[in-house]
């Protein structure tokens, strides 16, 4: 990890509370032993995430083959067929276009890729929603939820964005959650 990023993480962790807020040795293990009731909503979300991840994993080899062959026509066909990786790839290409209609099409591809579970797309769409950028309506909680989906898949940028929202957002401030996400980002 780059030194500047480590320094920023250290400062952010310090802002979220010092060692006095850390769990006491042995307490964490005792708390882990307690059985928490299963939240049906969380269980349903976890099951849906698993289905998305499995389907996305099935699509990866075909996309990788088309990408290795530099076959943009095949990638477009895969994107049209709903391949999440191909949708994300096409979206990133279209975003760099100077043509407004191509950029609008990129937004649609990016949203579709996010719905398929591509972590980078979830991060991108989540930020746009959370801050109301590029024509997206301002929906901080929906954006945060989308970014958290990407963060749970290991996207470090999403982890940092989620932590920053929990640290600095007036209405969603939660220093403990911010610290948890900063720690996960530092460990990744």
Short mmCIF file of N, CA and C in Angstrom, two decimals:
data_model
loop_
_atom_site.label_atom_id
_atom_site.label_comp_id
_atom_site.label_asym_id
_atom_site.label_seq_id
_atom_site.Cartn_x
_atom_site.Cartn_y
_atom_site.Cartn_z
N UNK A 1 0.86 -1.18 0.00
CA UNK A 1 0.00 0.00 0.00
C UNK A 1 0.90 1.23 0.00
N UNK A 2 0.47 2.26 -0.65
CA UNK A 2 1.27 3.48 -0.76
C UNK A 2 1.35 4.19 0.59
N UNK A 3 2.51 4.82 0.88
CA UNK A 3 2.68 5.51 2.16
C UNK A 3 1.64 6.60 2.39
N UNK A 4 1.26 7.35 1.35
CA UNK A 4 0.28 8.42 1.52
C UNK A 4 -1.07 7.85 1.93
N UNK A 5 -1.43 6.71 1.33
CA UNK A 5 -2.70 6.07 1.67
C UNK A 5 -2.67 5.55 3.11
N UNK A 6 -1.53 4.98 3.51
CA UNK A 6 -1.39 4.51 4.89
C UNK A 6 -1.49 5.66 5.88
N UNK A 7 -0.88 6.78 5.54
CA UNK A 7 -0.95 7.94 6.43
C UNK A 7 -2.38 8.45 6.54
N UNK A 8 -3.08 8.49 5.41
CA UNK A 8 -4.48 8.94 5.43
C UNK A 8 -5.34 7.99 6.25
N UNK A 9 -5.09 6.69 6.12
CA UNK A 9 -5.84 5.71 6.91
C UNK A 9 -5.56 5.89 8.40
N UNK A 10 -4.30 6.12 8.74
CA UNK A 10 -3.95 6.29 10.14
C UNK A 10 -4.64 7.52 10.74
N UNK A 11 -4.65 8.61 9.99
CA UNK A 11 -5.33 9.82 10.46
C UNK A 11 -6.83 9.59 10.60
N UNK A 12 -7.41 8.90 9.64
CA UNK A 12 -8.85 8.64 9.70
C UNK A 12 -9.19 7.73 10.87
N UNK A 13 -8.37 6.72 11.11
CA UNK A 13 -8.60 5.83 12.26
C UNK A 13 -8.49 6.60 13.56
N UNK A 14 -7.52 7.49 13.63
CA UNK A 14 -7.36 8.29 14.84
C UNK A 14 -8.57 9.19 15.07
N UNK A 15 -9.14 9.70 14.00
CA UNK A 15 -10.32 10.57 14.12
C UNK A 15 -11.55 9.80 14.58
N UNK A 16 -11.54 8.50 14.34
CA UNK A 16 -12.70 7.68 14.72
C UNK A 16 -12.61 7.16 16.15
N UNK A 17 -11.58 7.48 16.84
CA UNK A 17 -11.48 7.04 18.24
C UNK A 17 -10.17 6.32 18.47
N UNK A 18 -9.66 6.48 19.65
CA UNK A 18 -8.38 5.88 20.00
C UNK A 18 -8.53 4.47 20.51
N UNK A 19 -7.48 3.96 21.13
CA UNK A 19 -7.47 2.61 21.66
C UNK A 19 -8.46 2.43 22.79
N UNK A 20 -8.87 3.52 23.41
CA UNK A 20 -9.86 3.41 24.49
C UNK A 20 -11.18 2.86 24.00
N UNK A 21 -11.45 3.02 22.71
CA UNK A 21 -12.68 2.51 22.13
C UNK A 21 -12.55 1.05 21.70
N UNK A 22 -11.34 0.53 21.68
CA UNK A 22 -11.12 -0.83 21.20
C UNK A 22 -11.66 -1.85 22.20
N UNK A 23 -12.10 -3.02 21.71
CA UNK A 23 -12.60 -4.04 22.62
C UNK A 23 -11.50 -4.57 23.52
N UNK A 24 -11.85 -4.97 24.71
CA UNK A 24 -10.89 -5.52 25.66
C UNK A 24 -10.55 -6.95 25.25
N UNK A 25 -9.31 -7.40 25.53
CA UNK A 25 -8.94 -8.77 25.19
C UNK A 25 -9.89 -9.77 25.85
N UNK A 26 -10.29 -10.75 25.09
CA UNK A 26 -11.19 -11.77 25.62
C UNK A 26 -12.66 -11.42 25.48
N UNK A 27 -12.97 -10.14 25.49
CA UNK A 27 -14.37 -9.70 25.39
C UNK A 27 -14.91 -10.01 23.99
N UNK A 28 -14.07 -9.78 22.99
CA UNK A 28 -14.51 -10.02 21.61
C UNK A 28 -14.84 -11.50 21.41
N UNK A 29 -14.03 -12.39 21.96
CA UNK A 29 -14.30 -13.82 21.82
C UNK A 29 -15.58 -14.21 22.54
N UNK A 30 -15.81 -13.62 23.71
CA UNK A 30 -17.03 -13.93 24.46
C UNK A 30 -18.26 -13.44 23.70
N UNK A 31 -18.15 -12.26 23.09
CA UNK A 31 -19.27 -11.74 22.31
C UNK A 31 -19.53 -12.58 21.07
N UNK A 32 -18.47 -13.11 20.48
CA UNK A 32 -18.63 -13.93 19.29
C UNK A 32 -19.35 -15.23 19.61
N UNK A 33 -19.18 -15.71 20.84
CA UNK A 33 -19.83 -16.96 21.24
C UNK A 33 -21.33 -16.79 21.41
N UNK A 34 -21.76 -15.59 21.72
CA UNK A 34 -23.19 -15.35 21.86
C UNK A 34 -23.86 -15.53 20.51
N UNK A 35 -24.95 -16.22 20.50
CA UNK A 35 -25.67 -16.40 19.25
C UNK A 35 -26.59 -15.21 19.03
N UNK A 36 -26.42 -14.59 17.89
CA UNK A 36 -27.28 -13.47 17.54
C UNK A 36 -28.48 -14.03 16.77
N UNK A 37 -29.64 -13.44 16.99
CA UNK A 37 -30.78 -13.89 16.19
C UNK A 37 -30.56 -13.55 14.72
N UNK A 38 -31.06 -14.40 13.86
CA UNK A 38 -30.89 -14.20 12.43
C UNK A 38 -31.92 -13.19 11.95
N UNK A 39 -31.43 -12.16 11.30
CA UNK A 39 -32.30 -11.14 10.72
C UNK A 39 -32.72 -11.63 9.33
N UNK A 40 -34.01 -11.85 9.11
CA UNK A 40 -34.46 -12.38 7.82
C UNK A 40 -34.06 -11.49 6.63
N UNK A 41 -34.08 -10.18 6.84
CA UNK A 41 -33.72 -9.26 5.75
C UNK A 41 -32.24 -9.42 5.39
N UNK A 42 -31.38 -9.51 6.41
CA UNK A 42 -29.95 -9.69 6.16
C UNK A 42 -29.68 -11.03 5.51
N UNK A 43 -30.40 -12.07 5.95
CA UNK A 43 -30.23 -13.40 5.37
C UNK A 43 -30.63 -13.40 3.89
N UNK A 44 -31.72 -12.72 3.57
CA UNK A 44 -32.18 -12.64 2.18
C UNK A 44 -31.18 -11.87 1.33
N UNK A 45 -30.63 -10.78 1.88
CA UNK A 45 -29.63 -10.00 1.15
C UNK A 45 -28.37 -10.81 0.92
N UNK A 46 -27.95 -11.59 1.92
CA UNK A 46 -26.76 -12.43 1.78
C UNK A 46 -26.99 -13.51 0.73
N UNK A 47 -28.17 -14.10 0.72
CA UNK A 47 -28.48 -15.12 -0.28
C UNK A 47 -28.49 -14.53 -1.68
N UNK A 48 -29.06 -13.35 -1.83
CA UNK A 48 -29.09 -12.68 -3.14
C UNK A 48 -27.67 -12.33 -3.59
N UNK A 49 -26.84 -11.88 -2.66
CA UNK A 49 -25.45 -11.55 -2.99
C UNK A 49 -24.70 -12.80 -3.45
N UNK A 50 -24.96 -13.92 -2.80
CA UNK A 50 -24.31 -15.18 -3.18
C UNK A 50 -24.72 -15.59 -4.59
N UNK A 51 -26.00 -15.48 -4.90
CA UNK A 51 -26.49 -15.83 -6.24
C UNK A 51 -25.83 -14.92 -7.28
N UNK A 52 -25.76 -13.60 -7.00
CA UNK A 52 -25.12 -12.67 -7.93
C UNK A 52 -23.65 -13.02 -8.13
N UNK A 53 -22.96 -13.32 -7.04
CA UNK A 53 -21.54 -13.63 -7.12
C UNK A 53 -21.29 -14.91 -7.91
N UNK A 54 -22.12 -15.92 -7.70
CA UNK A 54 -21.97 -17.18 -8.43
C UNK A 54 -22.20 -16.98 -9.92
N UNK A 55 -23.24 -16.24 -10.26
CA UNK A 55 -23.56 -15.99 -11.67
C UNK A 55 -22.46 -15.17 -12.33
N UNK A 56 -21.94 -14.18 -11.61
CA UNK A 56 -20.86 -13.34 -12.13
C UNK A 56 -19.61 -14.18 -12.37
N UNK A 57 -19.31 -15.10 -11.45
CA UNK A 57 -18.14 -15.96 -11.59
C UNK A 57 -18.28 -16.86 -12.83
N UNK A 58 -19.49 -17.31 -13.12
CA UNK A 58 -19.71 -18.13 -14.31
C UNK A 58 -19.46 -17.34 -15.59
N UNK A 59 -19.71 -16.04 -15.57
CA UNK A 59 -19.56 -15.20 -16.76
C UNK A 59 -18.12 -14.78 -17.02
N UNK A 60 -17.27 -14.86 -16.02
CA UNK A 60 -15.91 -14.33 -16.12
C UNK A 60 -15.06 -15.01 -17.20
N UNK A 61 -15.02 -16.35 -17.29
CA UNK A 61 -14.13 -16.97 -18.29
C UNK A 61 -14.43 -16.55 -19.74
N UNK A 62 -15.71 -16.48 -20.09
CA UNK A 62 -16.06 -16.09 -21.45
C UNK A 62 -15.64 -14.64 -21.73
N UNK A 63 -15.85 -13.77 -20.75
CA UNK A 63 -15.42 -12.37 -20.91
C UNK A 63 -13.91 -12.29 -21.02
N UNK A 64 -13.19 -13.02 -20.15
CA UNK A 64 -11.73 -12.99 -20.18
C UNK A 64 -11.19 -13.44 -21.53
N UNK A 65 -11.82 -14.47 -22.12
CA UNK A 65 -11.38 -14.96 -23.43
C UNK A 65 -11.57 -13.88 -24.50
N UNK A 66 -12.71 -13.21 -24.48
CA UNK A 66 -12.96 -12.15 -25.46
C UNK A 66 -12.01 -10.97 -25.24
N UNK A 67 -11.73 -10.66 -23.99
CA UNK A 67 -10.82 -9.56 -23.68
C UNK A 67 -9.40 -9.89 -24.12
N UNK A 68 -8.96 -11.13 -23.87
CA UNK A 68 -7.61 -11.55 -24.27
C UNK A 68 -7.46 -11.52 -25.79
N UNK A 69 -8.53 -11.85 -26.50
CA UNK A 69 -8.50 -11.82 -27.96
C UNK A 69 -8.70 -10.41 -28.51
N UNK A 70 -8.95 -9.45 -27.62
CA UNK A 70 -9.23 -8.05 -28.00
C UNK A 70 -10.38 -7.98 -29.01
N UNK A 71 -11.38 -8.80 -28.75
CA UNK A 71 -12.55 -8.90 -29.63
C UNK A 71 -13.67 -8.03 -29.07
N UNK A 72 -13.66 -6.74 -29.44
CA UNK A 72 -14.65 -5.79 -28.91
C UNK A 72 -16.07 -6.15 -29.35
N UNK A 73 -16.20 -6.72 -30.55
CA UNK A 73 -17.54 -7.13 -31.02
C UNK A 73 -18.10 -8.23 -30.12
N UNK A 74 -17.25 -9.17 -29.73
CA UNK A 74 -17.69 -10.25 -28.83
C UNK A 74 -18.03 -9.68 -27.45
N UNK A 75 -17.24 -8.74 -26.99
CA UNK A 75 -17.51 -8.11 -25.69
C UNK A 75 -18.84 -7.37 -25.73
N UNK A 76 -19.11 -6.67 -26.83
CA UNK A 76 -20.41 -6.00 -26.99
C UNK A 76 -21.55 -7.01 -26.99
N UNK A 77 -21.35 -8.14 -27.69
CA UNK A 77 -22.38 -9.19 -27.70
C UNK A 77 -22.62 -9.73 -26.29
N UNK A 78 -21.53 -9.94 -25.55
CA UNK A 78 -21.67 -10.43 -24.17
C UNK A 78 -22.40 -9.40 -23.31
N UNK A 79 -22.07 -8.13 -23.50
CA UNK A 79 -22.73 -7.06 -22.73
C UNK A 79 -24.22 -7.03 -23.07
N UNK A 80 -24.53 -7.14 -24.35
CA UNK A 80 -25.94 -7.15 -24.77
C UNK A 80 -26.68 -8.35 -24.18
N UNK A 81 -25.95 -9.45 -23.95
CA UNK A 81 -26.55 -10.65 -23.37
C UNK A 81 -26.63 -10.58 -21.84
N UNK A 82 -26.07 -9.51 -21.25
CA UNK A 82 -26.17 -9.33 -19.80
C UNK A 82 -24.97 -9.77 -18.99
N UNK A 83 -23.83 -9.99 -19.63
CA UNK A 83 -22.61 -10.35 -18.91
C UNK A 83 -22.13 -9.13 -18.13
N UNK A 84 -22.08 -9.25 -16.80
CA UNK A 84 -21.73 -8.13 -15.94
C UNK A 84 -20.35 -7.55 -16.22
N UNK A 85 -19.38 -8.43 -16.46
CA UNK A 85 -18.01 -7.97 -16.73
C UNK A 85 -17.96 -7.19 -18.04
N UNK A 86 -18.65 -7.70 -19.05
CA UNK A 86 -18.68 -7.03 -20.35
C UNK A 86 -19.41 -5.69 -20.25
N UNK A 87 -20.49 -5.65 -19.47
CA UNK A 87 -21.21 -4.40 -19.27
C UNK A 87 -20.30 -3.35 -18.63
N UNK A 88 -19.53 -3.76 -17.61
CA UNK A 88 -18.63 -2.82 -16.94
C UNK A 88 -17.54 -2.35 -17.90
N UNK A 89 -16.97 -3.28 -18.66
CA UNK A 89 -15.92 -2.93 -19.61
C UNK A 89 -16.44 -1.93 -20.65
N UNK A 90 -17.61 -2.22 -21.20
CA UNK A 90 -18.19 -1.32 -22.20
C UNK A 90 -18.51 0.05 -21.59
N UNK A 91 -18.99 0.03 -20.35
CA UNK A 91 -19.31 1.30 -19.67
C UNK A 91 -18.07 2.16 -19.50
N UNK A 92 -16.97 1.56 -19.08
CA UNK A 92 -15.74 2.35 -18.88
C UNK A 92 -15.24 2.91 -20.21
N UNK A 93 -15.38 2.14 -21.28
CA UNK A 93 -14.98 2.65 -22.60
C UNK A 93 -15.87 3.81 -23.03
N UNK A 94 -17.17 3.66 -22.81
CA UNK A 94 -18.11 4.71 -23.23
C UNK A 94 -17.97 5.98 -22.39
N UNK A 95 -17.58 5.84 -21.14
CA UNK A 95 -17.42 7.03 -20.29
C UNK A 95 -16.35 7.97 -20.81
N UNK A 96 -15.34 7.43 -21.48
CA UNK A 96 -14.25 8.27 -21.98
C UNK A 96 -14.61 8.96 -23.29
N UNK A 97 -15.77 8.66 -23.84
CA UNK A 97 -16.20 9.26 -25.10
C UNK A 97 -16.60 10.73 -24.89
N UNK A 98 -16.42 11.51 -25.94
CA UNK A 98 -16.87 12.90 -25.92
C UNK A 98 -18.33 13.02 -26.35
N UNK A 99 -18.89 11.92 -26.84
CA UNK A 99 -20.28 11.88 -27.31
C UNK A 99 -21.22 11.70 -26.12
N UNK A 100 -22.13 12.66 -25.96
CA UNK A 100 -23.06 12.64 -24.82
C UNK A 100 -23.92 11.38 -24.81
N UNK A 101 -24.38 10.93 -25.98
CA UNK A 101 -25.22 9.73 -26.02
C UNK A 101 -24.44 8.49 -25.59
N UNK A 102 -23.14 8.45 -25.91
CA UNK A 102 -22.30 7.34 -25.45
C UNK A 102 -22.14 7.38 -23.93
N UNK A 103 -21.99 8.57 -23.38
CA UNK A 103 -21.86 8.69 -21.93
C UNK A 103 -23.14 8.26 -21.24
N UNK A 104 -24.29 8.64 -21.79
CA UNK A 104 -25.57 8.22 -21.21
C UNK A 104 -25.72 6.70 -21.28
N UNK A 105 -25.30 6.11 -22.39
CA UNK A 105 -25.33 4.66 -22.53
C UNK A 105 -24.39 4.01 -21.51
N UNK A 106 -23.27 4.68 -21.22
CA UNK A 106 -22.33 4.17 -20.22
C UNK A 106 -22.98 4.11 -18.85
N UNK A 107 -23.78 5.12 -18.51
CA UNK A 107 -24.47 5.12 -17.22
C UNK A 107 -25.40 3.91 -17.13
N UNK A 108 -26.12 3.63 -18.21
CA UNK A 108 -27.03 2.48 -18.21
C UNK A 108 -26.26 1.17 -18.07
N UNK A 109 -25.13 1.05 -18.79
CA UNK A 109 -24.30 -0.15 -18.67
C UNK A 109 -23.74 -0.29 -17.26
N UNK A 110 -23.30 0.83 -16.69
CA UNK A 110 -22.72 0.79 -15.35
C UNK A 110 -23.77 0.36 -14.32
N UNK A 111 -24.98 0.89 -14.45
CA UNK A 111 -26.06 0.49 -13.53
C UNK A 111 -26.38 -0.99 -13.68
N UNK A 112 -26.40 -1.47 -14.92
CA UNK A 112 -26.68 -2.89 -15.16
C UNK A 112 -25.56 -3.76 -14.58
N UNK A 113 -24.31 -3.33 -14.74
CA UNK A 113 -23.19 -4.08 -14.18
C UNK A 113 -23.26 -4.09 -12.66
N UNK A 114 -23.66 -2.98 -12.06
CA UNK A 114 -23.81 -2.92 -10.60
C UNK A 114 -24.90 -3.88 -10.14
N UNK A 115 -26.00 -3.94 -10.87
CA UNK A 115 -27.08 -4.86 -10.50
C UNK A 115 -26.64 -6.32 -10.64
N UNK A 116 -25.67 -6.57 -11.53
CA UNK A 116 -25.14 -7.93 -11.71
C UNK A 116 -24.13 -8.28 -10.63
N UNK A 117 -23.66 -7.27 -9.85
CA UNK A 117 -22.76 -7.53 -8.74
C UNK A 117 -21.30 -7.21 -8.99
N UNK A 118 -20.97 -6.45 -10.04
CA UNK A 118 -19.58 -6.06 -10.29
C UNK A 118 -19.22 -4.98 -9.27
N UNK A 119 -18.25 -5.28 -8.40
CA UNK A 119 -17.93 -4.40 -7.27
C UNK A 119 -17.53 -2.99 -7.70
N UNK A 120 -16.73 -2.86 -8.74
CA UNK A 120 -16.32 -1.53 -9.20
C UNK A 120 -17.52 -0.72 -9.69
N UNK A 121 -18.45 -1.38 -10.35
CA UNK A 121 -19.65 -0.70 -10.82
C UNK A 121 -20.53 -0.29 -9.65
N UNK A 122 -20.62 -1.15 -8.64
CA UNK A 122 -21.39 -0.81 -7.44
C UNK A 122 -20.80 0.41 -6.76
N UNK A 123 -19.49 0.48 -6.72
CA UNK A 123 -18.82 1.64 -6.12
C UNK A 123 -19.14 2.89 -6.93
N UNK A 124 -19.02 2.82 -8.24
CA UNK A 124 -19.24 3.97 -9.12
C UNK A 124 -20.66 4.49 -8.99
N UNK A 125 -21.63 3.59 -9.13
CA UNK A 125 -23.04 3.99 -9.05
C UNK A 125 -23.36 4.50 -7.64
N UNK A 126 -22.82 3.83 -6.62
CA UNK A 126 -23.07 4.24 -5.24
C UNK A 126 -22.61 5.65 -4.95
N UNK A 127 -21.43 6.01 -5.44
CA UNK A 127 -20.92 7.37 -5.23
C UNK A 127 -21.81 8.39 -5.94
N UNK A 128 -22.19 8.07 -7.17
CA UNK A 128 -23.05 9.00 -7.92
C UNK A 128 -24.38 9.22 -7.20
N UNK A 129 -24.95 8.14 -6.66
CA UNK A 129 -26.23 8.25 -5.94
C UNK A 129 -26.05 8.98 -4.61
N UNK A 130 -24.99 8.63 -3.89
CA UNK A 130 -24.78 9.20 -2.55
C UNK A 130 -24.59 10.71 -2.59
N UNK A 131 -23.94 11.20 -3.64
CA UNK A 131 -23.64 12.62 -3.73
C UNK A 131 -24.46 13.36 -4.79
N UNK A 132 -25.37 12.66 -5.46
CA UNK A 132 -26.21 13.29 -6.47
C UNK A 132 -25.42 13.85 -7.63
N UNK A 133 -24.46 13.09 -8.13
CA UNK A 133 -23.59 13.57 -9.21
C UNK A 133 -24.08 13.11 -10.58
N UNK A 134 -23.71 13.83 -11.60
CA UNK A 134 -23.94 13.46 -13.00
C UNK A 134 -25.39 13.13 -13.31
N UNK A 135 -26.29 13.89 -12.74
CA UNK A 135 -27.70 13.70 -13.04
C UNK A 135 -28.41 12.67 -12.18
N UNK A 136 -27.67 12.00 -11.31
CA UNK A 136 -28.30 11.05 -10.41
C UNK A 136 -29.00 11.83 -9.30
N UNK A 137 -30.19 11.40 -8.90
CA UNK A 137 -30.85 12.09 -7.78
C UNK A 137 -30.07 11.82 -6.49
N UNK A 138 -30.07 12.79 -5.60
CA UNK A 138 -29.37 12.67 -4.33
C UNK A 138 -30.10 11.66 -3.45
N UNK A 139 -29.47 10.50 -3.26
CA UNK A 139 -30.02 9.43 -2.42
C UNK A 139 -28.88 8.85 -1.57
N UNK A 140 -28.50 9.55 -0.49
CA UNK A 140 -27.36 9.11 0.30
C UNK A 140 -27.48 7.69 0.84
N UNK A 141 -28.63 7.32 1.37
CA UNK A 141 -28.74 5.99 1.96
C UNK A 141 -28.69 4.89 0.90
N UNK A 142 -29.32 5.12 -0.25
CA UNK A 142 -29.26 4.14 -1.34
C UNK A 142 -27.84 4.04 -1.89
N UNK A 143 -27.17 5.18 -2.02
CA UNK A 143 -25.79 5.17 -2.48
C UNK A 143 -24.87 4.46 -1.52
N UNK A 144 -25.07 4.70 -0.23
CA UNK A 144 -24.26 4.03 0.78
C UNK A 144 -24.47 2.52 0.72
N UNK A 145 -25.70 2.11 0.57
CA UNK A 145 -26.00 0.67 0.49
C UNK A 145 -25.30 0.05 -0.72
N UNK A 146 -25.33 0.74 -1.85
CA UNK A 146 -24.68 0.24 -3.06
C UNK A 146 -23.16 0.17 -2.86
N UNK A 147 -22.57 1.20 -2.24
CA UNK A 147 -21.13 1.19 -1.99
C UNK A 147 -20.76 0.07 -1.02
N UNK A 148 -21.61 -0.18 -0.02
CA UNK A 148 -21.34 -1.26 0.93
C UNK A 148 -21.34 -2.62 0.23
N UNK A 149 -22.20 -2.79 -0.76
CA UNK A 149 -22.20 -4.05 -1.52
C UNK A 149 -20.84 -4.25 -2.19
N UNK A 150 -20.31 -3.19 -2.78
CA UNK A 150 -18.99 -3.28 -3.39
C UNK A 150 -17.89 -3.49 -2.37
N UNK A 151 -18.02 -2.84 -1.23
CA UNK A 151 -17.01 -2.96 -0.17
C UNK A 151 -16.97 -4.38 0.40
N UNK A 152 -18.13 -5.00 0.54
CA UNK A 152 -18.18 -6.37 1.07
C UNK A 152 -17.50 -7.37 0.14
N UNK A 153 -17.35 -6.99 -1.12
CA UNK A 153 -16.67 -7.86 -2.08
C UNK A 153 -15.16 -7.62 -2.09
N UNK A 154 -14.69 -6.70 -1.26
CA UNK A 154 -13.27 -6.47 -1.15
C UNK A 154 -12.74 -5.26 -1.89
N UNK A 155 -13.60 -4.43 -2.45
CA UNK A 155 -13.17 -3.24 -3.16
C UNK A 155 -12.70 -2.20 -2.14
N UNK A 156 -11.40 -1.94 -2.11
CA UNK A 156 -10.80 -1.06 -1.11
C UNK A 156 -11.31 0.38 -1.25
N UNK A 157 -11.45 0.85 -2.49
CA UNK A 157 -11.97 2.21 -2.68
C UNK A 157 -13.38 2.33 -2.11
N UNK A 158 -14.18 1.29 -2.28
CA UNK A 158 -15.54 1.30 -1.73
C UNK A 158 -15.48 1.30 -0.21
N UNK A 159 -14.56 0.53 0.36
CA UNK A 159 -14.42 0.50 1.82
C UNK A 159 -14.10 1.89 2.35
N UNK A 160 -13.18 2.57 1.69
CA UNK A 160 -12.79 3.92 2.12
C UNK A 160 -13.94 4.91 1.94
N UNK A 161 -14.67 4.79 0.84
CA UNK A 161 -15.80 5.70 0.61
C UNK A 161 -16.90 5.49 1.65
N UNK A 162 -17.15 4.23 2.00
CA UNK A 162 -18.16 3.93 3.02
C UNK A 162 -17.72 4.49 4.36
N UNK A 163 -16.45 4.26 4.70
CA UNK A 163 -15.92 4.78 5.96
C UNK A 163 -16.03 6.30 6.02
N UNK A 164 -15.69 6.95 4.93
CA UNK A 164 -15.75 8.41 4.87
C UNK A 164 -17.18 8.91 5.05
N UNK A 165 -18.15 8.22 4.45
CA UNK A 165 -19.54 8.64 4.63
C UNK A 165 -19.96 8.49 6.09
N UNK A 166 -19.60 7.36 6.69
CA UNK A 166 -19.96 7.16 8.09
C UNK A 166 -19.24 8.16 9.00
N UNK A 167 -18.06 8.57 8.61
CA UNK A 167 -17.30 9.51 9.43
C UNK A 167 -17.80 10.95 9.27
N UNK A 168 -18.12 11.36 8.05
CA UNK A 168 -18.36 12.78 7.80
C UNK A 168 -19.79 13.16 7.49
N UNK A 169 -20.65 12.22 7.12
CA UNK A 169 -22.01 12.58 6.76
C UNK A 169 -22.80 12.98 8.00
N UNK A 170 -23.49 14.08 7.91
CA UNK A 170 -24.24 14.62 9.05
C UNK A 170 -25.33 13.68 9.52
N UNK A 171 -26.04 13.07 8.59
CA UNK A 171 -27.20 12.27 8.96
C UNK A 171 -26.90 10.80 9.19
N UNK A 172 -25.77 10.32 8.68
CA UNK A 172 -25.43 8.91 8.83
C UNK A 172 -24.16 8.71 9.65
N UNK A 173 -23.78 9.69 10.42
CA UNK A 173 -22.54 9.61 11.18
C UNK A 173 -22.57 8.43 12.14
N UNK A 174 -21.52 7.62 12.08
CA UNK A 174 -21.38 6.46 12.96
C UNK A 174 -19.88 6.16 13.02
N UNK A 175 -19.23 6.69 14.04
CA UNK A 175 -17.77 6.56 14.15
C UNK A 175 -17.31 5.11 14.25
N UNK A 176 -18.09 4.27 14.92
CA UNK A 176 -17.70 2.86 15.05
C UNK A 176 -17.71 2.16 13.70
N UNK A 177 -18.75 2.41 12.92
CA UNK A 177 -18.80 1.81 11.58
C UNK A 177 -17.69 2.37 10.70
N UNK A 178 -17.42 3.66 10.83
CA UNK A 178 -16.34 4.27 10.05
C UNK A 178 -15.02 3.60 10.39
N UNK A 179 -14.76 3.43 11.67
CA UNK A 179 -13.51 2.80 12.10
C UNK A 179 -13.41 1.37 11.58
N UNK A 180 -14.51 0.63 11.64
CA UNK A 180 -14.52 -0.75 11.16
C UNK A 180 -14.15 -0.81 9.67
N UNK A 181 -14.75 0.08 8.87
CA UNK A 181 -14.45 0.08 7.44
C UNK A 181 -13.03 0.55 7.15
N UNK A 182 -12.51 1.52 7.92
CA UNK A 182 -11.12 1.93 7.74
C UNK A 182 -10.18 0.77 8.06
N UNK A 183 -10.48 0.03 9.12
CA UNK A 183 -9.64 -1.11 9.49
C UNK A 183 -9.68 -2.20 8.42
N UNK A 184 -10.86 -2.45 7.86
CA UNK A 184 -10.97 -3.45 6.79
C UNK A 184 -10.16 -3.00 5.57
N UNK A 185 -10.22 -1.72 5.25
CA UNK A 185 -9.47 -1.20 4.10
C UNK A 185 -7.97 -1.32 4.35
N UNK A 186 -7.54 -1.03 5.56
CA UNK A 186 -6.12 -1.12 5.88
C UNK A 186 -5.63 -2.56 5.83
N UNK A 187 -6.49 -3.50 6.19
CA UNK A 187 -6.11 -4.91 6.19
C UNK A 187 -6.13 -5.52 4.79
N UNK A 188 -6.84 -4.88 3.88
CA UNK A 188 -6.98 -5.45 2.52
C UNK A 188 -5.71 -5.28 1.71
#
